[in-house]
Amino acid sequence: MPNNETNTCKLAAVDDAQARHGAGAQLISRKPGALALVSGAYVLGGGGMLAWLVFLILGPLFTVPMDLTIPGRLLVDMFLCLLFFVQHSFMVRRRFRVWLTRTVRADFHGALYASVSGFCLLLLIALWQPVGAPLWIPPSPVRWFAAAMFLVAGIVGWWGSRSLGEFDALGVKPALRAMENGAPAGNVPFTVRGPYRWVRHPLYLVSLVIIWAGPVFTLDRLLHNVLWTLWIVIGATMEERDLVNCFGEAYRNYRKTVPMLLPRSVRPLVAETGAKPHNQT
């Protein structure tokens, strides 16, 4: 599929808001602010994701005592999850980004988003309240199978993150480009490569596998897994609306052919589209 006006995401409302303010009118629009946000994205965003993976594998390594009953602990855990969900979903919405452009240059939004998300994730891990003994201790074959699924999910996640080339988990690439040449990031072409030829959201599928493959099955962990599963499904549905607004008919056609989360064929369902990423040979 050729890269033309119909399959290029413009985020017109955000671009228009940025154009009204100019490239240097916001409170955070130049190199010092960008450096702070990029540093925050690496430290908080990257650190939060790594800490969450450790949390999934080993459970909470320490606990801040709150002297709560079991229902009280579960309510705290639920609040911490909901805090992350609301922040993670709200800050990525177009209306919020248009408003944010008043004070933060649009190229720096991704790094700010990763920094705040990482902080909320670290807060969840630091204040998490464990509840009781394991509900179920899996037998050895199940634990080995779960470990294998965890490893496979990691490989698929790495494949998915590289397949589109411009995937940027911490949102730092636009800020780094802006610091180098001062020019805003270009439009994003509609590209389908790698595991995106089997499911529309392979990284969400990977997250679900990693969440449920962990060996810890306490009551609080069950609550965590259920809430995160519901949020991933709801978040994917909300993201689809943005992608339709972004890419229009190109994404509608893709959505008709490729399932959201669960693959239904061993063969890819669509052909590759878009240029081959520069990070692949």
PDB file of C-alpha atoms in Angstrom:
ATOM      1  CA  MET A   1       0.000   0.000   0.000  1.00  0.00           C
ATOM      2  CA  PRO A   2       1.599   3.294  -0.965  1.00  0.00           C
ATOM      3  CA  ASN A   3       2.246   5.924   1.681  1.00  0.00           C
ATOM      4  CA  ASN A   4      -0.079   8.752   0.705  1.00  0.00           C
ATOM      5  CA  GLU A   5      -2.476  11.209   2.327  1.00  0.00           C
ATOM      6  CA  THR A   6      -5.031   8.485   3.129  1.00  0.00           C
ATOM      7  CA  ASN A   7      -2.702   6.353   5.242  1.00  0.00           C
ATOM      8  CA  THR A   8      -0.567   8.965   6.979  1.00  0.00           C
ATOM      9  CA  CYS A   9      -1.431  10.032  10.517  1.00  0.00           C
ATOM     10  CA  LYS A  10      -1.346  13.793  10.865  1.00  0.00           C
ATOM     11  CA  LEU A  11      -2.806  14.361  14.355  1.00  0.00           C
ATOM     12  CA  ALA A  12      -4.094  17.591  12.804  1.00  0.00           C
ATOM     13  CA  ALA A  13      -5.597  19.057  15.983  1.00  0.00           C
ATOM     14  CA  VAL A  14      -2.324  18.729  17.906  1.00  0.00           C
ATOM     15  CA  ASP A  15      -0.306  20.019  14.954  1.00  0.00           C
ATOM     16  CA  ASP A  16      -2.623  23.010  14.571  1.00  0.00           C
ATOM     17  CA  ALA A  17      -2.375  23.810  18.280  1.00  0.00           C
ATOM     18  CA  GLN A  18       1.414  23.615  18.100  1.00  0.00           C
ATOM     19  CA  ALA A  19       1.458  25.879  15.043  1.00  0.00           C
ATOM     20  CA  ARG A  20      -0.616  28.498  16.890  1.00  0.00           C
ATOM     21  CA  HIS A  21       1.854  28.593  19.767  1.00  0.00           C
ATOM     22  CA  GLY A  22       4.975  28.350  17.644  1.00  0.00           C
ATOM     23  CA  ALA A  23       8.116  26.342  18.314  1.00  0.00           C
ATOM     24  CA  GLY A  24       9.382  28.344  21.293  1.00  0.00           C
ATOM     25  CA  ALA A  25       6.431  29.940  23.047  1.00  0.00           C
ATOM     26  CA  GLN A  26       5.652  27.218  25.592  1.00  0.00           C
ATOM     27  CA  LEU A  27       7.086  26.837  29.068  1.00  0.00           C
ATOM     28  CA  ILE A  28       8.811  23.611  27.976  1.00  0.00           C
ATOM     29  CA  SER A  29       9.857  24.135  24.378  1.00  0.00           C
ATOM     30  CA  ARG A  30      13.636  24.152  24.244  1.00  0.00           C
ATOM     31  CA  LYS A  31      16.613  21.959  25.007  1.00  0.00           C
ATOM     32  CA  PRO A  32      16.856  22.228  28.843  1.00  0.00           C
ATOM     33  CA  GLY A  33      13.245  21.180  29.326  1.00  0.00           C
ATOM     34  CA  ALA A  34      13.563  18.462  26.705  1.00  0.00           C
ATOM     35  CA  LEU A  35      16.646  17.053  28.416  1.00  0.00           C
ATOM     36  CA  ALA A  36      14.792  16.922  31.739  1.00  0.00           C
ATOM     37  CA  LEU A  37      11.846  15.111  30.160  1.00  0.00           C
ATOM     38  CA  VAL A  38      14.044  12.669  28.261  1.00  0.00           C
ATOM     39  CA  SER A  39      15.966  11.905  31.463  1.00  0.00           C
ATOM     40  CA  GLY A  40      12.679  11.405  33.297  1.00  0.00           C
ATOM     41  CA  ALA A  41      11.432   9.087  30.563  1.00  0.00           C
ATOM     42  CA  TYR A  42      14.522   6.887  30.864  1.00  0.00           C
ATOM     43  CA  VAL A  43      14.689   6.906  34.673  1.00  0.00           C
ATOM     44  CA  LEU A  44      10.993   6.855  35.601  1.00  0.00           C
ATOM     45  CA  GLY A  45       9.463   5.339  32.467  1.00  0.00           C
ATOM     46  CA  GLY A  46      12.128   2.709  31.866  1.00  0.00           C
ATOM     47  CA  GLY A  47      12.627   2.079  35.575  1.00  0.00           C
ATOM     48  CA  GLY A  48       8.894   1.696  36.097  1.00  0.00           C
ATOM     49  CA  MET A  49       8.561  -0.921  33.356  1.00  0.00           C
ATOM     50  CA  LEU A  50      11.521  -2.925  34.659  1.00  0.00           C
ATOM     51  CA  ALA A  51      10.231  -2.743  38.243  1.00  0.00           C
ATOM     52  CA  TRP A  52       6.789  -3.897  37.088  1.00  0.00           C
ATOM     53  CA  LEU A  53       8.312  -6.938  35.346  1.00  0.00           C
ATOM     54  CA  VAL A  54      10.164  -7.837  38.549  1.00  0.00           C
ATOM     55  CA  PHE A  55       6.904  -7.351  40.456  1.00  0.00           C
ATOM     56  CA  LEU A  56       5.125  -9.762  38.111  1.00  0.00           C
ATOM     57  CA  ILE A  57       7.788 -12.428  38.483  1.00  0.00           C
ATOM     58  CA  LEU A  58       8.659 -12.162  42.181  1.00  0.00           C
ATOM     59  CA  GLY A  59       5.726 -10.293  43.678  1.00  0.00           C
ATOM     60  CA  PRO A  60       6.228  -7.225  45.925  1.00  0.00           C
ATOM     61  CA  LEU A  61       9.763  -7.244  47.315  1.00  0.00           C
ATOM     62  CA  PHE A  62       8.867  -4.882  50.168  1.00  0.00           C
ATOM     63  CA  THR A  63       5.674  -3.500  51.676  1.00  0.00           C
ATOM     64  CA  VAL A  64       4.763  -0.168  53.238  1.00  0.00           C
ATOM     65  CA  PRO A  65       2.720  -1.255  56.294  1.00  0.00           C
ATOM     66  CA  MET A  66      -0.704   0.412  56.489  1.00  0.00           C
ATOM     67  CA  ASP A  67      -2.358  -1.714  59.197  1.00  0.00           C
ATOM     68  CA  LEU A  68      -5.419  -2.392  57.023  1.00  0.00           C
ATOM     69  CA  THR A  69      -7.941  -5.207  56.887  1.00  0.00           C
ATOM     70  CA  ILE A  70      -8.008  -7.473  53.818  1.00  0.00           C
ATOM     71  CA  PRO A  71     -10.790  -5.425  52.150  1.00  0.00           C
ATOM     72  CA  GLY A  72      -8.844  -2.253  52.920  1.00  0.00           C
ATOM     73  CA  ARG A  73      -5.684  -3.633  51.315  1.00  0.00           C
ATOM     74  CA  LEU A  74      -7.604  -4.692  48.226  1.00  0.00           C
ATOM     75  CA  LEU A  75      -9.160  -1.224  47.980  1.00  0.00           C
ATOM     76  CA  VAL A  76      -5.701   0.377  48.124  1.00  0.00           C
ATOM     77  CA  ASP A  77      -4.443  -1.993  45.426  1.00  0.00           C
ATOM     78  CA  MET A  78      -7.486  -1.257  43.268  1.00  0.00           C
ATOM     79  CA  PHE A  79      -6.983   2.499  43.679  1.00  0.00           C
ATOM     80  CA  LEU A  80      -3.324   2.212  42.669  1.00  0.00           C
ATOM     81  CA  CYS A  81      -4.284   0.282  39.525  1.00  0.00           C
ATOM     82  CA  LEU A  82      -7.053   2.740  38.637  1.00  0.00           C
ATOM     83  CA  LEU A  83      -4.697   5.686  39.173  1.00  0.00           C
ATOM     84  CA  PHE A  84      -2.306   4.239  36.607  1.00  0.00           C
ATOM     85  CA  PHE A  85      -5.117   3.342  34.201  1.00  0.00           C
ATOM     86  CA  VAL A  86      -6.704   6.810  34.290  1.00  0.00           C
ATOM     87  CA  GLN A  87      -3.393   8.603  33.885  1.00  0.00           C
ATOM     88  CA  HIS A  88      -2.210   6.264  31.143  1.00  0.00           C
ATOM     89  CA  SER A  89      -5.419   6.562  29.141  1.00  0.00           C
ATOM     90  CA  PHE A  90      -6.211  10.242  29.793  1.00  0.00           C
ATOM     91  CA  MET A  91      -2.830  11.733  28.903  1.00  0.00           C
ATOM     92  CA  VAL A  92      -2.761  10.065  25.478  1.00  0.00           C
ATOM     93  CA  ARG A  93      -6.140  11.473  24.393  1.00  0.00           C
ATOM     94  CA  ARG A  94      -6.095  14.098  21.672  1.00  0.00           C
ATOM     95  CA  ARG A  95      -8.024  16.720  23.666  1.00  0.00           C
ATOM     96  CA  PHE A  96      -5.550  16.552  26.521  1.00  0.00           C
ATOM     97  CA  ARG A  97      -2.612  16.816  24.113  1.00  0.00           C
ATOM     98  CA  VAL A  98      -4.148  19.898  22.472  1.00  0.00           C
ATOM     99  CA  TRP A  99      -4.515  21.494  25.911  1.00  0.00           C
ATOM    100  CA  LEU A 100      -1.001  20.428  26.932  1.00  0.00           C
ATOM    101  CA  THR A 101       0.458  22.175  23.886  1.00  0.00           C
ATOM    102  CA  ARG A 102      -0.162  25.480  25.689  1.00  0.00           C
ATOM    103  CA  THR A 103       2.750  24.749  28.015  1.00  0.00           C
ATOM    104  CA  VAL A 104       4.680  21.808  26.521  1.00  0.00           C
ATOM    105  CA  ARG A 105       5.890  21.580  22.932  1.00  0.00           C
ATOM    106  CA  ALA A 106       4.134  18.737  21.095  1.00  0.00           C
ATOM    107  CA  ASP A 107       7.406  16.925  20.344  1.00  0.00           C
ATOM    108  CA  PHE A 108       7.991  16.547  24.095  1.00  0.00           C
ATOM    109  CA  HIS A 109       4.594  15.066  24.953  1.00  0.00           C
ATOM    110  CA  GLY A 110       5.768  11.453  24.606  1.00  0.00           C
ATOM    111  CA  ALA A 111       8.655  11.861  27.041  1.00  0.00           C
ATOM    112  CA  LEU A 112       6.398  13.616  29.562  1.00  0.00           C
ATOM    113  CA  TYR A 113       3.821  10.843  29.175  1.00  0.00           C
ATOM    114  CA  ALA A 114       6.428   8.138  29.812  1.00  0.00           C
ATOM    115  CA  SER A 115       7.785   9.995  32.845  1.00  0.00           C
ATOM    116  CA  VAL A 116       4.380  10.396  34.514  1.00  0.00           C
ATOM    117  CA  SER A 117       3.347   6.825  33.611  1.00  0.00           C
ATOM    118  CA  GLY A 118       6.571   5.470  35.084  1.00  0.00           C
ATOM    119  CA  PHE A 119       6.036   7.465  38.281  1.00  0.00           C
ATOM    120  CA  CYS A 120       2.487   6.077  38.665  1.00  0.00           C
ATOM    121  CA  LEU A 121       3.746   2.553  38.016  1.00  0.00           C
ATOM    122  CA  LEU A 122       6.525   2.909  40.593  1.00  0.00           C
ATOM    123  CA  LEU A 123       3.968   4.285  43.058  1.00  0.00           C
ATOM    124  CA  LEU A 124       1.783   1.230  42.462  1.00  0.00           C
ATOM    125  CA  ILE A 125       4.683  -1.115  43.158  1.00  0.00           C
ATOM    126  CA  ALA A 126       5.942   0.817  46.200  1.00  0.00           C
ATOM    127  CA  LEU A 127       2.557   1.031  47.946  1.00  0.00           C
ATOM    128  CA  TRP A 128       1.138  -2.345  46.869  1.00  0.00           C
ATOM    129  CA  GLN A 129      -0.495  -4.244  49.732  1.00  0.00           C
ATOM    130  CA  PRO A 130      -0.109  -8.053  49.536  1.00  0.00           C
ATOM    131  CA  VAL A 131      -3.002 -10.150  50.797  1.00  0.00           C
ATOM    132  CA  GLY A 132      -2.596 -13.583  52.288  1.00  0.00           C
ATOM    133  CA  ALA A 133      -0.881 -16.760  51.189  1.00  0.00           C
ATOM    134  CA  PRO A 134      -0.979 -18.072  47.599  1.00  0.00           C
ATOM    135  CA  LEU A 135      -4.406 -19.246  46.490  1.00  0.00           C
ATOM    136  CA  TRP A 136      -2.765 -21.853  44.293  1.00  0.00           C
ATOM    137  CA  ILE A 137       0.766 -23.182  44.017  1.00  0.00           C
ATOM    138  CA  PRO A 138       1.218 -24.434  40.437  1.00  0.00           C
ATOM    139  CA  PRO A 139       2.905 -27.804  39.998  1.00  0.00           C
ATOM    140  CA  SER A 140       6.331 -27.888  38.418  1.00  0.00           C
ATOM    141  CA  PRO A 141       5.165 -28.588  34.810  1.00  0.00           C
ATOM    142  CA  VAL A 142       2.785 -25.624  34.944  1.00  0.00           C
ATOM    143  CA  ARG A 143       5.530 -23.351  36.273  1.00  0.00           C
ATOM    144  CA  TRP A 144       7.872 -24.410  33.481  1.00  0.00           C
ATOM    145  CA  PHE A 145       5.137 -23.856  30.896  1.00  0.00           C
ATOM    146  CA  ALA A 146       4.435 -20.396  32.346  1.00  0.00           C
ATOM    147  CA  ALA A 147       8.145 -19.559  32.233  1.00  0.00           C
ATOM    148  CA  ALA A 148       8.296 -20.659  28.580  1.00  0.00           C
ATOM    149  CA  MET A 149       5.266 -18.508  27.734  1.00  0.00           C
ATOM    150  CA  PHE A 150       6.893 -15.570  29.522  1.00  0.00           C
ATOM    151  CA  LEU A 151      10.009 -16.019  27.389  1.00  0.00           C
ATOM    152  CA  VAL A 152       8.029 -16.394  24.153  1.00  0.00           C
ATOM    153  CA  ALA A 153       6.020 -13.286  24.997  1.00  0.00           C
ATOM    154  CA  GLY A 154       9.253 -11.364  25.519  1.00  0.00           C
ATOM    155  CA  ILE A 155      10.566 -12.470  22.117  1.00  0.00           C
ATOM    156  CA  VAL A 156       7.309 -11.531  20.377  1.00  0.00           C
ATOM    157  CA  GLY A 157       7.321  -8.182  22.190  1.00  0.00           C
ATOM    158  CA  TRP A 158      10.864  -7.493  20.982  1.00  0.00           C
ATOM    159  CA  TRP A 159       9.857  -8.503  17.444  1.00  0.00           C
ATOM    160  CA  GLY A 160       6.782  -6.284  17.536  1.00  0.00           C
ATOM    161  CA  SER A 161       8.689  -3.296  18.903  1.00  0.00           C
ATOM    162  CA  ARG A 162      11.269  -3.522  16.106  1.00  0.00           C
ATOM    163  CA  SER A 163       8.950  -4.376  13.246  1.00  0.00           C
ATOM    164  CA  LEU A 164       7.539  -0.876  12.803  1.00  0.00           C
ATOM    165  CA  GLY A 165      10.871   0.872  13.083  1.00  0.00           C
ATOM    166  CA  GLU A 166       9.524   4.043  14.714  1.00  0.00           C
ATOM    167  CA  PHE A 167       8.194   2.294  17.825  1.00  0.00           C
ATOM    168  CA  ASP A 168       9.303   4.372  20.786  1.00  0.00           C
ATOM    169  CA  ALA A 169       8.187   2.966  24.149  1.00  0.00           C
ATOM    170  CA  LEU A 170       9.527   5.960  26.087  1.00  0.00           C
ATOM    171  CA  GLY A 171       8.479   8.668  23.631  1.00  0.00           C
ATOM    172  CA  VAL A 172      11.948  10.236  23.465  1.00  0.00           C
ATOM    173  CA  LYS A 173      12.616  10.156  19.713  1.00  0.00           C
ATOM    174  CA  PRO A 174      10.572  13.266  18.809  1.00  0.00           C
ATOM    175  CA  ALA A 175      12.209  15.217  21.645  1.00  0.00           C
ATOM    176  CA  LEU A 176      15.691  14.127  20.569  1.00  0.00           C
ATOM    177  CA  ARG A 177      14.945  15.070  16.953  1.00  0.00           C
ATOM    178  CA  ALA A 178      13.638  18.453  18.066  1.00  0.00           C
ATOM    179  CA  MET A 179      16.809  19.084  20.063  1.00  0.00           C
ATOM    180  CA  GLU A 180      18.966  18.219  17.058  1.00  0.00           C
ATOM    181  CA  ASN A 181      17.327  20.315  14.356  1.00  0.00           C
ATOM    182  CA  GLY A 182      14.424  22.154  15.966  1.00  0.00           C
ATOM    183  CA  ALA A 183      11.992  20.807  13.367  1.00  0.00           C
ATOM    184  CA  PRO A 184       8.753  19.099  14.409  1.00  0.00           C
ATOM    185  CA  ALA A 185       8.404  15.386  13.844  1.00  0.00           C
ATOM    186  CA  GLY A 186       6.971  14.365  10.489  1.00  0.00           C
ATOM    187  CA  ASN A 187       3.755  12.501   9.834  1.00  0.00           C
ATOM    188  CA  VAL A 188       3.596   8.835  10.770  1.00  0.00           C
ATOM    189  CA  PRO A 189       2.889   6.460   7.841  1.00  0.00           C
ATOM    190  CA  PHE A 190       0.464   3.563   8.222  1.00  0.00           C
ATOM    191  CA  THR A 191       2.673   0.469   8.405  1.00  0.00           C
ATOM    192  CA  VAL A 192       1.850  -3.200   8.995  1.00  0.00           C
ATOM    193  CA  ARG A 193       4.791  -5.516   9.613  1.00  0.00           C
ATOM    194  CA  GLY A 194       5.861  -8.374  11.862  1.00  0.00           C
ATOM    195  CA  PRO A 195       3.260  -9.662  14.355  1.00  0.00           C
ATOM    196  CA  TYR A 196       0.880  -6.853  13.352  1.00  0.00           C
ATOM    197  CA  ARG A 197       0.015  -9.070  10.372  1.00  0.00           C
ATOM    198  CA  TRP A 198      -1.620 -11.566  12.797  1.00  0.00           C
ATOM    199  CA  VAL A 199      -3.194  -9.281  15.444  1.00  0.00           C
ATOM    200  CA  ARG A 200      -3.784  -5.545  15.630  1.00  0.00           C
ATOM    201  CA  HIS A 201      -2.301  -5.166  19.117  1.00  0.00           C
ATOM    202  CA  PRO A 202       0.490  -7.730  19.576  1.00  0.00           C
ATOM    203  CA  LEU A 203       2.135  -5.779  22.395  1.00  0.00           C
ATOM    204  CA  TYR A 204      -1.118  -5.818  24.367  1.00  0.00           C
ATOM    205  CA  LEU A 205      -1.371  -9.565  23.770  1.00  0.00           C
ATOM    206  CA  VAL A 206       2.203  -9.933  25.027  1.00  0.00           C
ATOM    207  CA  SER A 207       1.294  -7.927  28.133  1.00  0.00           C
ATOM    208  CA  LEU A 208      -1.644 -10.227  28.851  1.00  0.00           C
ATOM    209  CA  VAL A 209       0.530 -13.330  28.526  1.00  0.00           C
ATOM    210  CA  ILE A 210       3.195 -11.854  30.814  1.00  0.00           C
ATOM    211  CA  ILE A 211       0.597 -10.835  33.405  1.00  0.00           C
ATOM    212  CA  TRP A 212      -0.977 -14.285  33.625  1.00  0.00           C
ATOM    213  CA  ALA A 213       2.271 -16.258  33.274  1.00  0.00           C
ATOM    214  CA  GLY A 214       3.611 -15.057  36.609  1.00  0.00           C
ATOM    215  CA  PRO A 215       3.998 -17.723  39.307  1.00  0.00           C
ATOM    216  CA  VAL A 216       2.370 -15.693  42.127  1.00  0.00           C
ATOM    217  CA  PHE A 217      -1.375 -16.303  42.672  1.00  0.00           C
ATOM    218  CA  THR A 218      -2.331 -14.471  45.862  1.00  0.00           C
ATOM    219  CA  LEU A 219      -5.680 -12.685  46.212  1.00  0.00           C
ATOM    220  CA  ASP A 220      -4.132  -9.281  45.530  1.00  0.00           C
ATOM    221  CA  ARG A 221      -2.330 -10.633  42.466  1.00  0.00           C
ATOM    222  CA  LEU A 222      -5.585 -12.067  41.124  1.00  0.00           C
ATOM    223  CA  LEU A 223      -7.147  -8.620  41.546  1.00  0.00           C
ATOM    224  CA  HIS A 224      -4.185  -7.079  39.719  1.00  0.00           C
ATOM    225  CA  ASN A 225      -4.463  -9.518  36.808  1.00  0.00           C
ATOM    226  CA  VAL A 226      -8.222  -9.118  36.384  1.00  0.00           C
ATOM    227  CA  LEU A 227      -8.086  -5.312  36.513  1.00  0.00           C
ATOM    228  CA  TRP A 228      -5.169  -5.108  34.080  1.00  0.00           C
ATOM    229  CA  THR A 229      -6.863  -7.516  31.672  1.00  0.00           C
ATOM    230  CA  LEU A 230     -10.040  -5.421  31.642  1.00  0.00           C
ATOM    231  CA  TRP A 231      -8.047  -2.227  31.200  1.00  0.00           C
ATOM    232  CA  ILE A 232      -6.007  -3.615  28.303  1.00  0.00           C
ATOM    233  CA  VAL A 233      -9.176  -4.627  26.450  1.00  0.00           C
ATOM    234  CA  ILE A 234     -10.855  -1.276  27.135  1.00  0.00           C
ATOM    235  CA  GLY A 235      -7.678   0.642  26.324  1.00  0.00           C
ATOM    236  CA  ALA A 236      -7.250  -1.192  23.027  1.00  0.00           C
ATOM    237  CA  THR A 237     -10.832  -0.331  22.094  1.00  0.00           C
ATOM    238  CA  MET A 238     -10.281   3.350  22.909  1.00  0.00           C
ATOM    239  CA  GLU A 239      -7.005   3.372  20.998  1.00  0.00           C
ATOM    240  CA  GLU A 240      -8.761   1.964  17.941  1.00  0.00           C
ATOM    241  CA  ARG A 241     -10.929   5.091  17.738  1.00  0.00           C
ATOM    242  CA  ASP A 242      -7.820   7.248  17.694  1.00  0.00           C
ATOM    243  CA  LEU A 243      -6.242   5.064  15.015  1.00  0.00           C
ATOM    244  CA  VAL A 244      -9.332   5.337  12.822  1.00  0.00           C
ATOM    245  CA  ASN A 245      -9.256   9.130  13.224  1.00  0.00           C
ATOM    246  CA  CYS A 246      -5.557   9.009  12.472  1.00  0.00           C
ATOM    247  CA  PHE A 247      -5.401   6.723   9.431  1.00  0.00           C
ATOM    248  CA  GLY A 248      -9.008   6.653   8.240  1.00  0.00           C
ATOM    249  CA  GLU A 249      -9.986   4.077   5.641  1.00  0.00           C
ATOM    250  CA  ALA A 250      -6.572   2.378   5.710  1.00  0.00           C
ATOM    251  CA  TYR A 251      -7.073   1.368   9.336  1.00  0.00           C
ATOM    252  CA  ARG A 252     -10.755   0.458   8.826  1.00  0.00           C
ATOM    253  CA  ASN A 253      -9.766  -2.023   6.130  1.00  0.00           C
ATOM    254  CA  TYR A 254      -7.004  -3.421   8.332  1.00  0.00           C
ATOM    255  CA  ARG A 255      -9.442  -3.819  11.238  1.00  0.00           C
ATOM    256  CA  LYS A 256     -11.873  -5.784   9.077  1.00  0.00           C
ATOM    257  CA  THR A 257      -9.215  -8.390   8.279  1.00  0.00           C
ATOM    258  CA  VAL A 258      -6.993  -8.700  11.359  1.00  0.00           C
ATOM    259  CA  PRO A 259      -8.332  -9.589  14.869  1.00  0.00           C
ATOM    260  CA  MET A 260      -7.663  -7.328  17.823  1.00  0.00           C
ATOM    261  CA  LEU A 261      -5.849  -9.616  20.279  1.00  0.00           C
ATOM    262  CA  LEU A 262      -6.272 -13.331  19.558  1.00  0.00           C
ATOM    263  CA  PRO A 263      -4.699 -14.665  16.326  1.00  0.00           C
ATOM    264  CA  ARG A 264      -6.979 -16.871  14.266  1.00  0.00           C
ATOM    265  CA  SER A 265      -4.507 -18.178  11.695  1.00  0.00           C
ATOM    266  CA  VAL A 266      -0.961 -19.486  11.601  1.00  0.00           C
ATOM    267  CA  ARG A 267      -0.481 -17.571   8.368  1.00  0.00           C
ATOM    268  CA  PRO A 268      -0.314 -13.762   8.255  1.00  0.00           C
ATOM    269  CA  LEU A 269      -3.675 -12.257   7.331  1.00  0.00           C
ATOM    270  CA  VAL A 270      -2.402  -9.212   5.427  1.00  0.00           C
ATOM    271  CA  ALA A 271       0.618  -8.336   3.331  1.00  0.00           C
ATOM    272  CA  GLU A 272       3.347  -6.078   4.655  1.00  0.00           C
ATOM    273  CA  THR A 273       2.818  -2.372   4.098  1.00  0.00           C
ATOM    274  CA  GLY A 274       5.139   0.574   4.494  1.00  0.00           C
ATOM    275  CA  ALA A 275       8.862   0.921   4.044  1.00  0.00           C
ATOM    276  CA  LYS A 276      11.212  -1.505   5.755  1.00  0.00           C
ATOM    277  CA  PRO A 277      12.484  -0.021   9.059  1.00  0.00           C
ATOM    278  CA  HIS A 278      16.007   1.362   9.077  1.00  0.00           C
ATOM    279  CA  ASN A 279      16.898  -0.790  12.094  1.00  0.00           C
ATOM    280  CA  GLN A 280      16.477  -3.955  10.043  1.00  0.00           C
ATOM    281  CA  THR A 281      18.836  -5.269   7.411  1.00  0.00           C
TER     282      THR A 281
END
